[in-house]
Short mmCIF file of C-alpha atoms in Angstrom, two decimals:
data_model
loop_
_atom_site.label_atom_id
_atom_site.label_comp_id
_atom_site.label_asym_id
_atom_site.label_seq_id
_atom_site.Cartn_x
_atom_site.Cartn_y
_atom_site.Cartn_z
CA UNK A 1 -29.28 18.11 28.50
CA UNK A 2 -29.28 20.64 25.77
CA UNK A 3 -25.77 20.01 24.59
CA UNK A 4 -25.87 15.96 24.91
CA UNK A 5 -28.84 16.03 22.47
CA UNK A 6 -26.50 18.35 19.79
CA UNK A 7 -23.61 16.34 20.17
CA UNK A 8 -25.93 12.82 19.85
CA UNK A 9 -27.19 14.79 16.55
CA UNK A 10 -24.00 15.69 15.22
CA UNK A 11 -22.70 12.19 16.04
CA UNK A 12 -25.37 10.68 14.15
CA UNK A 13 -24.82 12.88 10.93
CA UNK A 14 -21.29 12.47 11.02
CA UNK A 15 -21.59 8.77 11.34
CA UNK A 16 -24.35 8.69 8.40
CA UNK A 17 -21.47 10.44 6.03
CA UNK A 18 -18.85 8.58 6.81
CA UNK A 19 -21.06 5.12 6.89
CA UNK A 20 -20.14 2.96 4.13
CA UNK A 21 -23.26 2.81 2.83
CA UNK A 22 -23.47 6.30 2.28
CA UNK A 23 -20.04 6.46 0.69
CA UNK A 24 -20.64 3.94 -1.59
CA UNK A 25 -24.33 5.77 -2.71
CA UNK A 26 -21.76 9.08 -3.08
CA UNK A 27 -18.98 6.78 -5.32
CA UNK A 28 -22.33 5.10 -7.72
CA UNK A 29 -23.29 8.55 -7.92
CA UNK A 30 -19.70 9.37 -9.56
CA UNK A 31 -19.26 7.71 -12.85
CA UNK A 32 -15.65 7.14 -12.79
CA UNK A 33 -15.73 5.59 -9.16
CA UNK A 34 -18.80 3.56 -10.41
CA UNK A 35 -16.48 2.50 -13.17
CA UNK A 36 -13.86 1.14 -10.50
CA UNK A 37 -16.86 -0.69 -8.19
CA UNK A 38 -18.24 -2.36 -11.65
CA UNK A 39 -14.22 -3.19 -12.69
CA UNK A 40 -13.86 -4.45 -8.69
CA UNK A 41 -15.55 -8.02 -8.90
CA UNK A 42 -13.29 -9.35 -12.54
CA UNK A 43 -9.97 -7.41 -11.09
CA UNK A 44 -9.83 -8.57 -7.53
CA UNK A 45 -12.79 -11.03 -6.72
CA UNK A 46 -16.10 -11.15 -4.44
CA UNK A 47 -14.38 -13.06 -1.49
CA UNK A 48 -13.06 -10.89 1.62
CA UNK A 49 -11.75 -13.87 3.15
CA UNK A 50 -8.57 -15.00 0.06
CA UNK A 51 -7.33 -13.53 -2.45
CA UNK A 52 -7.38 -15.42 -4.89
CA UNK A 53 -6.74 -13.43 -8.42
CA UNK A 54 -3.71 -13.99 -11.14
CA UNK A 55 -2.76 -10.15 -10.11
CA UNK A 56 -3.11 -9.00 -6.81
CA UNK A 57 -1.56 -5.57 -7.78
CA UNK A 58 -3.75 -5.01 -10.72
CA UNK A 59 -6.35 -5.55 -7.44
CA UNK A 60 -4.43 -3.17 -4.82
CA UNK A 61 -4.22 -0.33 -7.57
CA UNK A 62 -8.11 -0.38 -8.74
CA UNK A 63 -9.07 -0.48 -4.69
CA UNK A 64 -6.40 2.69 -4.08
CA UNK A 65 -8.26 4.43 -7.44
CA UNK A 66 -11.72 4.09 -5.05
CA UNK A 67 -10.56 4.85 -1.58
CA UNK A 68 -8.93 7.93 -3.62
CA UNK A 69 -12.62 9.18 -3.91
CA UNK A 70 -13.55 8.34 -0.36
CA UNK A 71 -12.89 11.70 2.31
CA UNK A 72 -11.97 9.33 4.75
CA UNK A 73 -9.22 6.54 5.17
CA UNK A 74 -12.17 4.33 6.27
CA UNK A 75 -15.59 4.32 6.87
CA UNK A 76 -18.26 3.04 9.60
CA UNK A 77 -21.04 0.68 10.08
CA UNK A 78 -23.93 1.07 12.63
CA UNK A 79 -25.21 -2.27 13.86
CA UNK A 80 -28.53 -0.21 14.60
CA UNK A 81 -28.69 0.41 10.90
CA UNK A 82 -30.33 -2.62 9.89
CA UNK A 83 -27.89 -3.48 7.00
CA UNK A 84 -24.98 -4.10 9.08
CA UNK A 85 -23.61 -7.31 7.11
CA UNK A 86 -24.17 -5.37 3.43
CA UNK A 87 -22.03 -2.26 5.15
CA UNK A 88 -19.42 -4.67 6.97
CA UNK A 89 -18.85 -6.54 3.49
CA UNK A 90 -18.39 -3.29 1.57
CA UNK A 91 -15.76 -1.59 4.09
CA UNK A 92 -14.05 -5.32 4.43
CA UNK A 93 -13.94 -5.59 0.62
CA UNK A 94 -13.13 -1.43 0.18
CA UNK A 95 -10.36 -1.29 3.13
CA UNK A 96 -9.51 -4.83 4.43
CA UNK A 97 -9.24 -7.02 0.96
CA UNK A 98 -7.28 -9.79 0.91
CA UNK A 99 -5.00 -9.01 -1.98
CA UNK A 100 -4.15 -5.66 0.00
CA UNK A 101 -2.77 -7.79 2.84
CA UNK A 102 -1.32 -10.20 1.01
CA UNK A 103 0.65 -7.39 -0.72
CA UNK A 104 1.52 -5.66 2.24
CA UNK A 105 2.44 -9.44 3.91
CA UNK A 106 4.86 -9.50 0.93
CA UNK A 107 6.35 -6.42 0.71
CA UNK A 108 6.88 -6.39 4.65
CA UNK A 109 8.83 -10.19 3.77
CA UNK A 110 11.07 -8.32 0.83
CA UNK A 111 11.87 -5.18 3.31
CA UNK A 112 13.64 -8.18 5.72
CA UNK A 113 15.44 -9.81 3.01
CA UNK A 114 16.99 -6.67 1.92
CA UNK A 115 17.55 -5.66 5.55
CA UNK A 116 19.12 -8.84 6.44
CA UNK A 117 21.63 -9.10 3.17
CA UNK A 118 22.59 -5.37 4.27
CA UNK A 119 23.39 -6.41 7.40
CA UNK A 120 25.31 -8.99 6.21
CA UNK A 121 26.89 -7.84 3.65
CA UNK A 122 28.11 -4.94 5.83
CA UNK A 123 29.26 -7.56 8.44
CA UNK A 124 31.47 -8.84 6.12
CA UNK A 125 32.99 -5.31 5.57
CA UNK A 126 33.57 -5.05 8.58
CA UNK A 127 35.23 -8.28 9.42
CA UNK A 128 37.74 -7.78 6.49
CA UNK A 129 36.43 -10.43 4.15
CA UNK A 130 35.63 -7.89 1.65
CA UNK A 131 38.15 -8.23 -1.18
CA UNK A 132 39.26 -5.22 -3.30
CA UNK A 133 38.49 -6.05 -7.24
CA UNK A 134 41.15 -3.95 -8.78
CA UNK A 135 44.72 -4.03 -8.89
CA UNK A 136 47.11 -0.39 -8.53
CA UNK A 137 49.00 0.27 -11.42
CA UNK A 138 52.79 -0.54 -11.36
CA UNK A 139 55.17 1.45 -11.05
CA UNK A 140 56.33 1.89 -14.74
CA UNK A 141 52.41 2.69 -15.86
CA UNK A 142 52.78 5.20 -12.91
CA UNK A 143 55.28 7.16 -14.17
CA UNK A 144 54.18 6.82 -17.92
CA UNK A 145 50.81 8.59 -16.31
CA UNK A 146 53.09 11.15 -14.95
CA UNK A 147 54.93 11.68 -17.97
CA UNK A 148 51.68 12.26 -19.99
CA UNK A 149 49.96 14.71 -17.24
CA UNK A 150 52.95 16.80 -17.07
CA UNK A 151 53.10 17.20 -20.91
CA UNK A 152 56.30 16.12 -21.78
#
């Protein structure tokens, strides 16, 4: 009984620092990460559900600059808490923006192209449509190239 009341404790205190709410108490506290939250609503919007800004990687960078002073790569929100839909909206708008997918949609969509023009432009290779672009000397510039290695 003894140890399910310690580890119900230490759940509870470990969920408390790594709750969003707490985290984002911790990043007002710091003035440069307080800088980023005040820069957060003109760089990347209030909505978690588009993204809807003239540069989503302006909006990826600032939200990497405040997970950067996070100690976790996410954080958690206790329905019991009371604020559940303030906590939810912060992690959603900290770790699950829109702009961050949207980036991550794109750069998953360039990694294909390039993937797929490899693959094709190796098939090609491969089949023998590749043309060689230069021509070999002949056979007078040859020997002229000799004659002015050897020295003479």
């Amino acid at each position: 009984m003894r140890e399910w009341l310690v580890l119900a404790i230490a759940t509870i205190c470990s969920a408390s620092i790594n709750g969003c709410l707490h985290q984002r108490s911790r990043c007002l506290r710091d003035s440069e990460c307080r800088g980023y939250l005040s820069d957060l609503d003109n760089i990347c919007g209030a909505s978690i559900n588009n993204c809807s800004v003239e540069s989503p990687s302006e909006c990826v960078h600032l939200l990497w600059r405040i997970q950067d002073h996070f100690t976790n790569s996410t954080c958690v929100c206790q329905r019991a808490s009371g604020y559940f839909e303030e906590c939810d909206y912060f992690r959603e708008l900290i770790w699950n923006h829109p702009c961050e997918r949207r980036m991550n949609y794109a750069g998953e969509q360039r990694r294909v192209k390039e993937q797929t023009f490899s693959l094709a432009s190796t098939s090609a290779i491969v089949n023998g449509s590749h043309k060689r672009t230069t021509r070999t000397p002949l056979s007078d510039q040859i020997q002229q190239l000799k004659t002015q290695l050897s020295g003479g």
